[in-house]
CSV table of C-alpha atoms in Angstrom, one decimal:
chain,number,residue,atom,x,y,z
A,1,MET,CA,-21.0,-6.7,25.2
A,2,GLY,CA,-18.6,-9.1,23.4
A,3,LYS,CA,-17.3,-8.7,19.9
A,4,LEU,CA,-19.7,-11.3,18.5
A,5,SER,CA,-22.8,-9.7,20.1
A,6,GLN,CA,-21.6,-6.3,18.9
A,7,LEU,CA,-21.1,-7.6,15.4
A,8,ALA,CA,-24.6,-9.1,15.4
A,9,THR,CA,-26.0,-5.7,16.4
A,10,GLY,CA,-24.0,-4.0,13.7
A,11,LEU,CA,-25.3,-6.4,11.0
A,12,TRP,CA,-28.9,-5.8,12.1
A,13,LEU,CA,-28.3,-2.0,11.9
A,14,LEU,CA,-26.9,-2.3,8.4
A,15,VAL,CA,-29.5,-4.7,6.8
A,16,GLY,CA,-30.4,-3.2,3.5
A,17,ALA,CA,-27.6,-0.6,3.8
A,18,PRO,CA,-25.3,0.1,0.8
A,19,ALA,CA,-21.9,-1.6,0.9
A,20,ILE,CA,-20.1,1.7,1.1
A,21,VAL,CA,-21.3,4.0,3.9
A,22,GLN,CA,-20.9,7.7,2.9
A,23,SER,CA,-18.7,10.1,4.8
A,24,SER,CA,-21.7,11.7,6.5
A,25,ASN,CA,-22.4,8.3,8.2
A,26,VAL,CA,-18.8,7.4,9.1
A,27,ILE,CA,-18.2,4.1,10.9
A,28,SER,CA,-15.1,3.8,12.9
A,29,ASN,CA,-15.8,1.0,15.3
A,30,GLY,CA,-14.9,-2.6,14.5
A,31,PHE,CA,-18.2,-4.3,14.5
A,32,GLY,CA,-19.8,-1.7,12.2
A,33,CYS,CA,-16.9,-2.0,9.8
A,34,CYS,CA,-17.3,-5.8,9.7
A,35,ALA,CA,-21.0,-5.3,9.0
A,36,ALA,CA,-20.2,-2.9,6.2
A,37,LEU,CA,-17.7,-5.4,4.7
A,38,SER,CA,-20.4,-8.1,4.7
A,39,GLN,CA,-22.6,-6.0,2.4
A,40,SER,CA,-20.0,-6.1,-0.4
A,41,ASP,CA,-20.8,-8.6,-3.1
A,42,GLY,CA,-18.4,-11.5,-3.1
A,43,LEU,CA,-16.9,-10.9,0.3
A,44,ARG,CA,-19.6,-12.1,2.7
A,45,GLU,CA,-18.5,-15.7,2.6
A,46,LYS,CA,-14.8,-14.7,3.0
A,47,ILE,CA,-15.2,-13.1,6.4
A,48,ALA,CA,-14.2,-15.0,9.6
A,49,TYR,CA,-16.0,-13.9,12.8
A,50,PRO,CA,-15.2,-14.5,16.4
A,51,ASN,CA,-16.3,-17.8,17.9
A,52,THR,CA,-16.1,-19.6,14.6
A,53,THR,CA,-13.8,-22.5,13.6
A,54,LEU,CA,-12.1,-20.6,10.8
A,55,TYR,CA,-11.5,-17.5,13.0
A,56,GLN,CA,-9.9,-19.7,15.7
A,57,GLU,CA,-7.8,-21.7,13.2
A,58,ARG,CA,-6.4,-18.5,11.8
A,59,LEU,CA,-5.5,-17.2,15.3
A,60,GLU,CA,-3.8,-20.5,16.1
A,61,SER,CA,-1.8,-20.4,12.9
A,62,TYR,CA,0.3,-17.5,14.1
A,63,TYR,CA,4.0,-18.3,14.8
A,64,SER,CA,3.9,-15.5,17.5
A,65,ALA,CA,1.2,-15.5,20.1
A,66,ASN,CA,2.3,-11.9,20.8
A,67,ALA,CA,1.1,-11.0,17.3
A,68,ALA,CA,-2.1,-13.1,17.3
A,69,LEU,CA,-4.5,-10.3,18.1
A,70,ALA,CA,-8.2,-10.9,17.9
A,71,PRO,CA,-9.9,-8.5,15.4
A,72,TYR,CA,-13.6,-7.9,15.2
A,73,CYS,CA,-13.4,-10.0,12.0
A,74,MET,CA,-11.0,-11.2,9.4
A,75,LEU,CA,-11.2,-11.0,5.6
A,76,LEU,CA,-9.5,-13.8,3.7
A,77,PRO,CA,-9.5,-12.6,0.1
A,78,GLN,CA,-9.0,-14.9,-2.8
A,79,THR,CA,-8.6,-12.4,-5.6
A,80,THR,CA,-7.3,-8.9,-6.3
A,81,GLU,CA,-10.9,-7.8,-6.8
A,82,ASP,CA,-11.6,-8.9,-3.2
A,83,VAL,CA,-8.8,-6.8,-2.0
A,84,SER,CA,-10.0,-3.8,-4.0
A,85,GLN,CA,-13.5,-4.1,-2.5
A,86,PHE,CA,-11.9,-4.3,1.0
A,87,MET,CA,-10.0,-1.1,0.5
A,88,HIS,CA,-13.2,0.6,-0.8
A,89,VAL,CA,-15.0,-0.3,2.4
A,90,VAL,CA,-12.0,0.5,4.7
A,91,SER,CA,-11.4,3.9,3.1
A,92,SER,CA,-15.1,5.0,2.8
A,93,ASN,CA,-15.9,3.9,6.4
A,94,ARG,CA,-12.7,5.0,8.0
A,95,CYS,CA,-12.2,1.4,9.4
A,96,PRO,CA,-9.1,0.4,11.4
A,97,PHE,CA,-7.3,-2.5,9.8
A,98,GLY,CA,-4.2,-4.7,9.9
A,99,ILE,CA,-2.4,-6.7,7.3
A,100,ARG,CA,-1.2,-10.3,7.5
A,101,SER,CA,0.7,-12.1,4.7
A,102,GLY,CA,2.7,-14.9,6.3
A,103,GLY,CA,2.3,-13.5,9.8
A,104,HIS,CA,5.9,-14.3,10.8
A,105,SER,CA,6.7,-10.9,12.5
A,106,ALA,CA,6.8,-11.3,16.2
A,107,PHE,CA,5.6,-8.2,18.1
A,108,ARG,CA,2.1,-7.3,19.2
A,109,GLY,CA,0.6,-5.2,16.4
A,110,ALA,CA,2.9,-6.4,13.7
A,111,ASN,CA,0.3,-8.0,11.5
A,112,SER,CA,-3.1,-7.9,13.1
A,113,VAL,CA,-5.3,-5.6,15.1
A,114,ASP,CA,-7.8,-5.9,18.0
A,115,ASP,CA,-9.7,-2.8,17.1
A,116,GLY,CA,-10.8,-3.4,13.6
A,117,ILE,CA,-10.4,-5.8,10.6
A,118,THR,CA,-7.4,-8.0,9.8
A,119,ILE,CA,-7.0,-8.7,6.1
A,120,ASP,CA,-5.3,-12.2,6.0
A,121,PHE,CA,-3.7,-13.1,2.7
A,122,SER,CA,-3.3,-16.8,3.5
A,123,TYR,CA,-5.7,-17.9,0.7
A,124,MET,CA,-3.8,-15.8,-1.9
A,125,ASN,CA,-0.8,-18.1,-2.0
A,126,GLU,CA,-0.2,-19.2,-5.6
A,127,THR,CA,3.1,-19.3,-7.5
A,128,THR,CA,3.2,-19.4,-11.3
A,129,TYR,CA,6.2,-19.3,-13.6
A,130,ASP,CA,6.4,-18.0,-17.2
A,131,VAL,CA,9.0,-19.9,-19.1
A,132,ASP,CA,9.2,-17.3,-21.8
A,133,THR,CA,9.8,-14.3,-19.6
A,134,THR,CA,11.5,-16.3,-16.7
A,135,ILE,CA,9.3,-14.3,-14.3
A,136,ALA,CA,7.8,-15.9,-11.2
A,137,SER,CA,4.5,-14.4,-10.2
A,138,VAL,CA,3.8,-15.0,-6.5
A,139,GLN,CA,0.8,-13.9,-4.3
A,140,PRO,CA,1.6,-12.3,-1.0
A,141,GLY,CA,0.3,-15.1,1.2
A,142,ALA,CA,2.6,-17.7,-0.2
A,143,ARG,CA,5.3,-19.1,2.0
A,144,TRP,CA,8.9,-19.3,0.7
A,145,GLY,CA,9.1,-23.0,1.1
A,146,ALA,CA,6.1,-23.5,-1.2
A,147,VAL,CA,7.5,-20.9,-3.7
A,148,TYR,CA,10.8,-22.8,-4.0
A,149,GLU,CA,9.0,-26.1,-4.4
A,150,ALA,CA,6.8,-24.6,-7.2
A,151,LEU,CA,9.8,-23.3,-9.1
A,152,ASP,CA,12.0,-26.3,-8.6
A,153,PRO,CA,10.6,-28.4,-11.5
A,154,PHE,CA,11.5,-25.5,-13.9
A,155,GLY,CA,15.1,-25.5,-12.7
A,156,VAL,CA,14.9,-22.0,-11.3
A,157,ALA,CA,14.8,-20.3,-7.9
A,158,ALA,CA,14.0,-16.9,-6.5
A,159,ALA,CA,15.8,-14.5,-4.1
A,160,GLY,CA,13.6,-15.2,-1.1
A,161,GLY,CA,13.4,-16.1,2.5
A,162,ARG,CA,15.9,-18.5,4.2
A,163,ALA,CA,13.1,-20.0,6.3
A,164,ASP,CA,10.3,-21.9,4.6
A,165,VAL,CA,7.5,-20.6,6.8
A,166,VAL,CA,8.1,-16.9,6.1
A,167,GLY,CA,5.5,-15.2,3.9
A,168,VAL,CA,6.3,-13.4,0.7
A,169,GLY,CA,4.5,-10.1,1.1
A,170,GLY,CA,6.0,-8.7,4.2
A,171,PHE,CA,9.4,-10.2,3.5
A,172,VAL,CA,9.8,-8.5,0.2
A,173,THR,CA,8.4,-5.1,1.1
A,174,GLY,CA,10.6,-5.1,4.2
A,175,GLY,CA,13.7,-5.6,2.1
A,176,GLY,CA,14.4,-9.3,2.3
A,177,TYR,CA,17.8,-10.9,3.0
A,178,SER,CA,18.3,-14.0,0.9
A,179,PHE,CA,20.9,-16.6,0.0
A,180,HIS,CA,21.3,-14.7,-3.3
A,181,ALA,CA,21.8,-11.3,-1.8
A,182,GLY,CA,25.4,-11.0,-3.1
A,183,THR,CA,24.3,-11.5,-6.7
A,184,MET,CA,20.7,-10.3,-6.7
A,185,GLY,CA,20.7,-7.7,-3.9
A,186,TRP,CA,17.8,-7.6,-1.4
A,187,ALA,CA,14.7,-9.6,-2.3
A,188,CYS,CA,12.9,-6.3,-3.1
A,189,ASP,CA,15.6,-5.5,-5.7
A,190,ALA,CA,14.7,-8.8,-7.5
A,191,VAL,CA,11.1,-7.6,-8.0
A,192,HIS,CA,10.2,-7.0,-11.6
A,193,ASN,CA,6.7,-5.7,-10.8
A,194,PHE,CA,4.3,-5.2,-7.9
A,195,GLU,CA,0.5,-5.4,-8.4
A,196,VAL,CA,-0.8,-3.0,-5.8
A,197,VAL,CA,-4.3,-2.1,-4.5
A,198,LEU,CA,-4.2,1.5,-3.5
A,199,ALA,CA,-6.2,3.1,-0.7
A,200,ASN,CA,-9.0,4.1,-3.0
A,201,GLY,CA,-9.4,0.5,-4.2
A,202,SER,CA,-7.8,1.1,-7.6
A,203,VAL,CA,-5.4,-1.6,-8.9
A,204,ILE,CA,-2.1,-0.6,-10.6
A,205,ASN,CA,1.2,-2.1,-11.6
A,206,ALA,CA,4.4,-0.5,-10.2
A,207,ASN,CA,7.6,-1.2,-12.0
A,208,ARG,CA,10.5,0.7,-13.7
A,209,GLU,CA,8.2,1.9,-16.5
A,210,GLU,CA,4.9,2.4,-14.7
A,211,HIS,CA,4.6,4.3,-11.5
A,212,ALA,CA,8.4,4.1,-11.0
A,213,ASP,CA,8.2,6.4,-8.0
A,214,LEU,CA,5.9,4.0,-6.2
A,215,PHE,CA,7.9,1.0,-7.3
A,216,GLN,CA,11.1,2.3,-5.7
A,217,ALA,CA,9.3,3.5,-2.6
A,218,MET,CA,7.7,0.1,-1.9
A,219,LYS,CA,11.1,-1.6,-1.7
A,220,GLY,CA,11.8,-1.4,2.0
A,221,SER,CA,8.8,0.7,3.2
A,222,SER,CA,6.7,-2.3,4.3
A,223,GLY,CA,2.9,-1.8,4.3
A,224,ASN,CA,2.9,2.0,4.1
A,225,LEU,CA,1.8,2.6,0.5
A,226,GLY,CA,-0.8,-0.1,-0.6
A,227,LEU,CA,-1.7,-3.7,-0.5
A,228,VAL,CA,0.5,-5.9,-2.7
A,229,THR,CA,-1.6,-8.6,-4.4
A,230,ARG,CA,1.1,-10.0,-6.6
A,231,VAL,CA,4.9,-9.9,-6.8
A,232,ASP,CA,6.6,-10.6,-10.1
A,233,LEU,CA,10.1,-11.8,-9.4
A,234,ASN,CA,13.2,-12.1,-11.6
A,235,THR,CA,14.4,-15.7,-11.2
A,236,ILE,CA,17.8,-17.4,-11.0
A,237,GLY,CA,18.6,-20.1,-13.5
A,238,SER,CA,19.7,-22.7,-11.0
A,239,THR,CA,18.2,-24.4,-8.0
A,240,GLN,CA,21.4,-25.8,-6.5
A,241,ILE,CA,23.2,-24.5,-3.5
A,242,TRP,CA,26.0,-25.7,-1.2
A,243,GLY,CA,25.6,-25.0,2.4
A,244,GLY,CA,25.1,-26.0,6.0
A,245,TYR,CA,25.8,-25.4,9.6
A,246,LEU,CA,29.3,-25.6,11.1
A,247,THR,CA,29.4,-25.8,14.9
A,248,TYR,CA,32.5,-24.7,16.8
A,249,ASP,CA,34.0,-24.9,20.2
A,250,TRP,CA,33.7,-21.7,22.1
A,251,ALA,CA,37.4,-21.8,22.7
A,252,ASP,CA,37.8,-21.0,18.9
A,253,ARG,CA,35.4,-18.1,18.9
A,254,ALA,CA,38.1,-15.5,18.3
A,255,ALA,CA,39.1,-17.3,15.1
A,256,VAL,CA,35.4,-17.5,13.9
A,257,PHE,CA,34.8,-13.8,14.7
A,258,ASP,CA,38.0,-12.8,12.9
A,259,ALA,CA,37.1,-15.0,9.9
A,260,TYR,CA,33.7,-13.2,9.7
A,261,TYR,CA,35.4,-9.8,9.7
A,262,HIS,CA,37.7,-10.7,6.8
A,263,PHE,CA,34.9,-12.4,4.8
A,264,ALA,CA,32.7,-9.2,5.0
A,265,GLU,CA,35.6,-7.0,4.0
A,266,ASP,CA,36.3,-9.1,1.0
A,267,PHE,CA,32.7,-9.8,0.1
A,268,ALA,CA,32.9,-8.6,-3.5
A,269,LYS,CA,35.5,-11.2,-4.3
A,270,ASP,CA,32.9,-14.0,-4.1
A,271,PRO,CA,29.4,-12.6,-4.0
A,272,ALA,CA,27.9,-16.1,-4.5
A,273,SER,CA,29.0,-17.0,-1.0
A,274,GLU,CA,27.5,-15.9,2.3
A,275,VAL,CA,28.1,-16.3,6.0
A,276,LEU,CA,25.9,-15.9,9.0
A,277,VAL,CA,27.4,-16.2,12.5
A,278,SER,CA,25.0,-17.6,15.1
A,279,MET,CA,24.9,-17.9,18.8
A,280,ALA,CA,22.0,-20.2,19.7
A,281,TYR,CA,20.7,-21.2,23.2
A,282,ALA,CA,18.2,-24.0,23.9
A,283,GLU,CA,17.7,-26.6,26.5
A,284,GLY,CA,20.6,-25.3,28.6
A,285,ASN,CA,23.2,-25.3,25.8
A,286,LEU,CA,24.7,-22.3,24.1
A,287,SER,CA,26.3,-23.1,20.7
A,288,LEU,CA,28.4,-21.2,18.2
A,289,ARG,CA,27.6,-21.9,14.6
A,290,THR,CA,28.1,-20.4,11.2
A,291,ILE,CA,25.7,-20.9,8.2
A,292,LEU,CA,27.9,-21.1,5.1
A,293,THR,CA,26.4,-21.0,1.6
A,294,ASN,CA,27.4,-20.8,-2.0
A,295,THR,CA,24.6,-20.3,-4.6
A,296,GLN,CA,26.9,-21.6,-7.4
A,297,ALA,CA,27.0,-24.9,-5.5
A,298,VAL,CA,30.7,-24.7,-5.1
A,299,VAL,CA,31.7,-26.9,-2.2
A,300,ALA,CA,33.7,-25.1,0.5
A,301,PRO,CA,34.8,-22.2,-1.8
A,302,SER,CA,38.1,-20.6,-1.1
A,303,SER,CA,36.4,-17.4,0.2
A,304,LEU,CA,35.2,-19.5,3.1
A,305,HIS,CA,38.5,-21.2,3.9
A,306,ASN,CA,39.0,-19.2,7.1
A,307,PHE,CA,35.8,-20.8,8.4
A,308,THR,CA,36.3,-24.3,7.1
A,309,ALA,CA,39.9,-24.4,8.3
A,310,ILE,CA,38.8,-23.9,12.0
A,311,ARG,CA,38.3,-27.2,13.8
A,312,ASN,CA,34.5,-27.8,14.0
A,313,LEU,CA,32.4,-30.0,16.2
A,314,SER,CA,29.9,-30.8,13.3
A,315,ASP,CA,29.4,-29.9,9.7
A,316,THR,CA,26.1,-30.4,7.9
A,317,SER,CA,27.1,-28.9,4.6
A,318,THR,CA,25.9,-30.5,1.4
A,319,VAL,CA,24.9,-29.6,-2.2
A,320,SER,CA,21.1,-29.7,-2.7
A,321,SER,CA,18.3,-27.7,-4.2
A,322,ILE,CA,17.1,-24.6,-2.3
A,323,ALA,CA,13.7,-26.3,-1.9
A,324,GLU,CA,15.5,-29.0,0.1
A,325,LYS,CA,18.0,-26.8,1.9
A,326,VAL,CA,15.6,-24.2,3.3
A,327,PRO,CA,13.6,-26.6,5.5
A,328,GLU,CA,16.9,-27.9,6.9
A,329,PHE,CA,17.9,-24.3,7.9
A,330,THR,CA,14.4,-23.6,9.2
A,331,GLY,CA,14.1,-26.6,11.5
A,332,ALA,CA,11.0,-27.0,13.7
A,333,THR,CA,8.9,-23.9,14.0
A,334,PRO,CA,6.3,-24.3,16.8
A,335,LEU,CA,3.2,-22.1,16.6
A,336,GLY,CA,1.8,-20.0,19.4
A,337,VAL,CA,5.0,-19.2,21.2
A,338,TYR,CA,6.2,-15.8,22.6
A,339,PRO,CA,9.1,-14.5,20.5
A,340,ASN,CA,10.7,-11.1,20.8
A,341,TRP,CA,13.0,-9.9,17.9
A,342,PHE,CA,15.3,-7.0,17.8
A,343,SER,CA,17.8,-5.8,15.2
A,344,GLY,CA,20.7,-3.3,14.9
A,345,SER,CA,23.9,-2.6,13.0
A,346,ILE,CA,27.5,-1.6,13.5
A,347,SER,CA,30.5,-0.9,11.3
A,348,ASN,CA,32.2,-4.1,10.3
A,349,ALA,CA,35.5,-2.6,11.4
A,350,VAL,CA,34.8,-3.5,15.0
A,351,VAL,CA,32.7,-6.6,14.4
A,352,ALA,CA,35.0,-9.0,16.1
A,353,GLU,CA,35.1,-7.1,19.4
A,354,PHE,CA,31.4,-6.5,19.2
A,355,LEU,CA,30.7,-10.2,18.8
A,356,GLU,CA,32.9,-10.9,21.8
A,357,PHE,CA,30.9,-8.4,23.9
A,358,TYR,CA,27.7,-9.9,22.5
A,359,TYR,CA,28.8,-13.4,23.7
A,360,GLN,CA,29.9,-12.2,27.2
A,361,THR,CA,26.7,-10.2,27.7
A,362,LEU,CA,24.6,-13.0,26.4
A,363,ASN,CA,26.0,-15.4,28.9
A,364,GLU,CA,25.1,-13.0,31.7
A,365,TYR,CA,21.5,-12.6,30.4
A,366,ILE,CA,20.9,-16.3,29.8
A,367,GLY,CA,21.2,-16.7,33.6
A,368,LYS,CA,18.9,-13.8,34.3
A,369,MET,CA,16.3,-15.0,31.8
A,370,GLU,CA,16.4,-18.6,33.0
A,371,ALA,CA,15.8,-17.4,36.6
A,372,ALA,CA,12.9,-15.3,35.5
A,373,ILE,CA,10.8,-18.0,33.8
A,374,ALA,CA,8.5,-20.6,35.3
A,375,HIS,CA,9.7,-24.2,35.7
A,376,ASN,CA,7.2,-25.4,33.0
A,377,SER,CA,8.4,-22.9,30.4
A,378,SER,CA,11.3,-23.1,28.0
A,379,LEU,CA,13.7,-20.5,26.8
A,380,SER,CA,15.4,-20.2,23.4
A,381,ILE,CA,17.7,-17.5,22.1
A,382,VAL,CA,19.2,-16.8,18.7
A,383,GLY,CA,21.7,-14.1,18.0
A,384,THR,CA,23.1,-13.6,14.5
A,385,MET,CA,25.4,-11.4,12.5
A,386,GLN,CA,25.3,-11.0,8.7
A,387,PRO,CA,27.1,-8.7,6.3
A,388,VAL,CA,25.6,-5.8,4.4
A,389,PRO,CA,28.4,-4.8,1.9
A,390,ARG,CA,28.5,-2.1,-0.8
A,391,THR,CA,27.7,-4.8,-3.3
A,392,PHE,CA,24.1,-4.8,-2.2
A,393,VAL,CA,23.8,-1.0,-2.8
A,394,ASP,CA,25.4,-1.3,-6.3
A,395,ILE,CA,22.9,-4.1,-7.3
A,396,SER,CA,20.0,-2.0,-6.0
A,397,ASN,CA,21.0,1.0,-8.0
A,398,GLU,CA,21.2,-1.2,-11.1
A,399,MET,CA,17.7,-2.5,-10.5
A,400,GLY,CA,16.0,0.9,-10.0
A,401,GLY,CA,16.9,1.6,-6.4
A,402,ASN,CA,15.2,1.0,-3.0
A,403,VAL,CA,14.5,3.1,0.1
A,404,LEU,CA,16.6,1.2,2.6
A,405,GLY,CA,19.0,4.1,2.9
A,406,LEU,CA,22.2,2.1,2.9
A,407,GLU,CA,24.4,4.0,0.5
A,408,SER,CA,26.0,6.4,3.0
A,409,LEU,CA,26.2,3.8,5.7
A,410,VAL,CA,28.4,1.5,3.6
A,411,ALA,CA,30.5,4.2,2.1
A,412,ASP,CA,33.3,3.6,4.5
A,413,GLY,CA,33.0,-0.2,4.6
A,414,PRO,CA,30.5,-3.0,5.2
A,415,LEU,CA,27.8,-2.8,7.7
A,416,ALA,CA,27.3,-5.7,10.1
A,417,SER,CA,23.6,-6.4,10.8
A,418,TRP,CA,22.7,-8.2,14.1
A,419,LEU,CA,19.7,-9.9,15.4
A,420,PHE,CA,18.7,-10.8,18.9
A,421,ALA,CA,15.6,-13.1,19.2
A,422,VAL,CA,14.4,-14.6,22.5
A,423,THR,CA,11.4,-16.9,22.8
A,424,VAL,CA,9.5,-18.3,25.7
A,425,THR,CA,6.6,-20.8,25.6
A,426,GLU,CA,4.4,-19.5,28.4
A,427,GLN,CA,2.4,-16.2,28.2
A,428,ASP,CA,3.1,-15.5,31.9
A,429,ASP,CA,6.8,-15.3,31.3
A,430,GLN,CA,6.5,-12.9,28.3
A,431,PRO,CA,6.6,-9.6,30.3
A,432,ALA,CA,9.7,-10.4,32.3
A,433,ILE,CA,11.5,-11.8,29.3
A,434,LEU,CA,10.7,-8.8,27.2
A,435,ALA,CA,12.0,-6.4,29.8
A,436,LEU,CA,15.3,-8.4,30.1
A,437,ALA,CA,15.5,-8.5,26.3
A,438,GLU,CA,15.2,-4.7,26.1
A,439,GLU,CA,17.9,-4.4,28.7
A,440,PHE,CA,20.2,-6.7,26.7
A,441,VAL,CA,19.6,-4.8,23.5
A,442,ALA,CA,20.2,-1.4,25.2
A,443,LYS,CA,23.6,-2.8,26.3
A,444,LEU,CA,24.4,-3.8,22.8
A,445,GLU,CA,23.5,-0.4,21.4
A,446,ALA,CA,25.4,1.4,24.2
A,447,TYR,CA,28.5,-0.6,23.5
A,448,ALA,CA,28.3,0.1,19.8
A,449,ASP,CA,28.0,3.8,20.7
A,450,SER,CA,31.1,3.6,22.9
A,451,LEU,CA,33.0,2.2,19.9
A,452,GLY,CA,31.7,5.0,17.7
A,453,ALA,CA,30.4,2.3,15.4
A,454,ASN,CA,26.7,2.3,15.8
A,455,LYS,CA,25.1,2.7,12.4
A,456,ASP,CA,21.5,3.1,13.9
A,457,TRP,CA,20.1,1.1,11.0
A,458,HIS,CA,17.6,-1.7,11.9
A,459,TYR,CA,16.6,-4.4,9.4
A,460,LEU,CA,12.9,-3.9,9.3
A,461,ASN,CA,12.0,-7.6,9.1
A,462,TYR,CA,13.8,-8.3,12.4
A,463,ALA,CA,13.0,-5.1,14.2
A,464,TYR,CA,11.0,-4.7,17.4
A,465,LYS,CA,8.1,-2.2,17.3
A,466,THR,CA,9.9,0.5,19.3
A,467,GLN,CA,13.0,0.5,17.0
A,468,ASP,CA,11.4,2.6,14.2
A,469,PRO,CA,13.5,1.1,11.4
A,470,ILE,CA,12.3,3.5,8.7
A,471,ALA,CA,13.8,6.4,10.7
A,472,GLY,CA,17.2,4.8,10.0
A,473,TYR,CA,16.7,5.0,6.2
A,474,GLY,CA,17.7,8.7,6.3
A,475,ASP,CA,16.1,11.9,5.2
A,476,GLU,CA,16.3,11.3,1.5
A,477,ALA,CA,14.7,7.9,1.6
A,478,ILE,CA,12.0,9.0,4.0
A,479,ALA,CA,11.2,11.9,1.7
A,480,ARG,CA,10.8,9.5,-1.3
A,481,ILE,CA,8.4,7.3,0.8
A,482,LYS,CA,6.4,10.4,1.9
A,483,ALA,CA,6.2,11.7,-1.6
A,484,ALA,CA,4.8,8.3,-2.8
A,485,SER,CA,2.4,8.3,0.1
A,486,ALA,CA,1.1,11.8,-0.8
A,487,ALA,CA,0.7,10.8,-4.5
A,488,TYR,CA,-0.9,7.4,-4.1
A,489,ASP,CA,-2.6,7.7,-0.7
A,490,PRO,CA,-3.5,11.4,-0.3
A,491,GLN,CA,-6.0,10.8,2.5
A,492,GLY,CA,-3.3,8.9,4.5
A,493,VAL,CA,-5.3,5.7,4.8
A,494,PHE,CA,-2.2,3.6,5.3
A,495,GLN,CA,-1.0,6.0,8.0
A,496,LYS,CA,-4.2,6.7,9.9
A,497,LEU,CA,-6.3,3.6,9.5
A,498,ARG,CA,-3.6,0.8,9.2
A,499,HIS,CA,-3.0,-0.1,12.8
A,500,SER,CA,-0.4,-2.8,12.1
A,501,GLY,CA,3.3,-2.7,11.3
A,502,PHE,CA,5.7,0.2,11.0
A,503,LYS,CA,4.6,3.7,9.9
A,504,ILE,CA,6.5,6.4,7.9
A,505,THR,CA,8.7,8.4,10.3
A,506,ALA,CA,7.0,11.7,11.1
């Protein structure tokens, strides 16, 4: 029996039933849960079922086809009350569920389920700005490009995503690396308040004055503690940024890698500037680039001289608004491809030699991956390195703290956070490419171990499902997350029934 037929049966069984099924009549299968959801006032018209246009449109809107699982139904809430009702049904009926805000995470099970209900926040996507408080209130389904556009007329910006298609909810609760990280910390540290729907359906605000334990624990713990329905963000009183791509000849890579090392070591001298080193492969060409930015719109600041002094092949840097700059950095983002993302970290002390190893090993694996894919498929790869200095931790502590667990990791110097992302366009190529990607990442980790420099910290928003990023936060941070879970979700709904994303480390 298909999902649609099962769902019809479940609806027939529940005609006249109350919206909330009591514990003595627990429902745990997907079609019954969708039927229970349909009995809630105000939600019936917001459910998308298999074999309907809306359901198919939502599946096709995923960036990652790996993540586009087909649930028994989807709920597309429009209000916080809708989300509250959803949690009542889920908790009372023990329904498996997944959470999607922007849906940009890449792995299977990141933001949807195939054994229950996916709550899709795409219709909760508004951004408002209060000129008196200078707070931007953003719903979780908003994309960062739209957020910047909404704030631009007010002459303000937010510490948000560097790609316009990334959603707000997952980005912020996963930490969130932004252009303003040096002055605002992680995006989660720029949060003034979270509006949260708890497992029992109650709606609370979490901030430094109310539910401060939950407020801190949500900053980096992803979807483990509740459903965020609004993020109130502190804003920045300027929209202007200088930045762009500089592309280099590979013969000059040692100079680029050395410049990165020194920039990260001296990060505190110019926290408005940032650098990301990138190795990008597409259409048979591997390029070396840096993304240089300055959020005070200073053109080619002295802190970046070591990069700008290197002969480049091209330079796209300009001064513009963040709303204009972010789409430039994002570029084309095709939907329905098969991406695989991994993250890791090392001590900045050995970053130059690690980047050289990364480059040499990447060249080897490009050949292996090209040989593994079909002739009608295409392969693209992005590898990046970005600094995580002590400055980020200091800002976090000033703003109430987070649970990313970085304090001890940067005590002896900056951390260097790396990304490896490989994408193919054809489903048949995904298994072979994933296996090769895991091999490549294992080599990176082993090399970092051999240098005695592996920090074993994985940026959650870039991590693959097997990397368990929360484990890298350390015992103290994990204890705070667990304490918040026990206080605000005593039945463990977000551990037992949420079947998407990362869980609290056992």
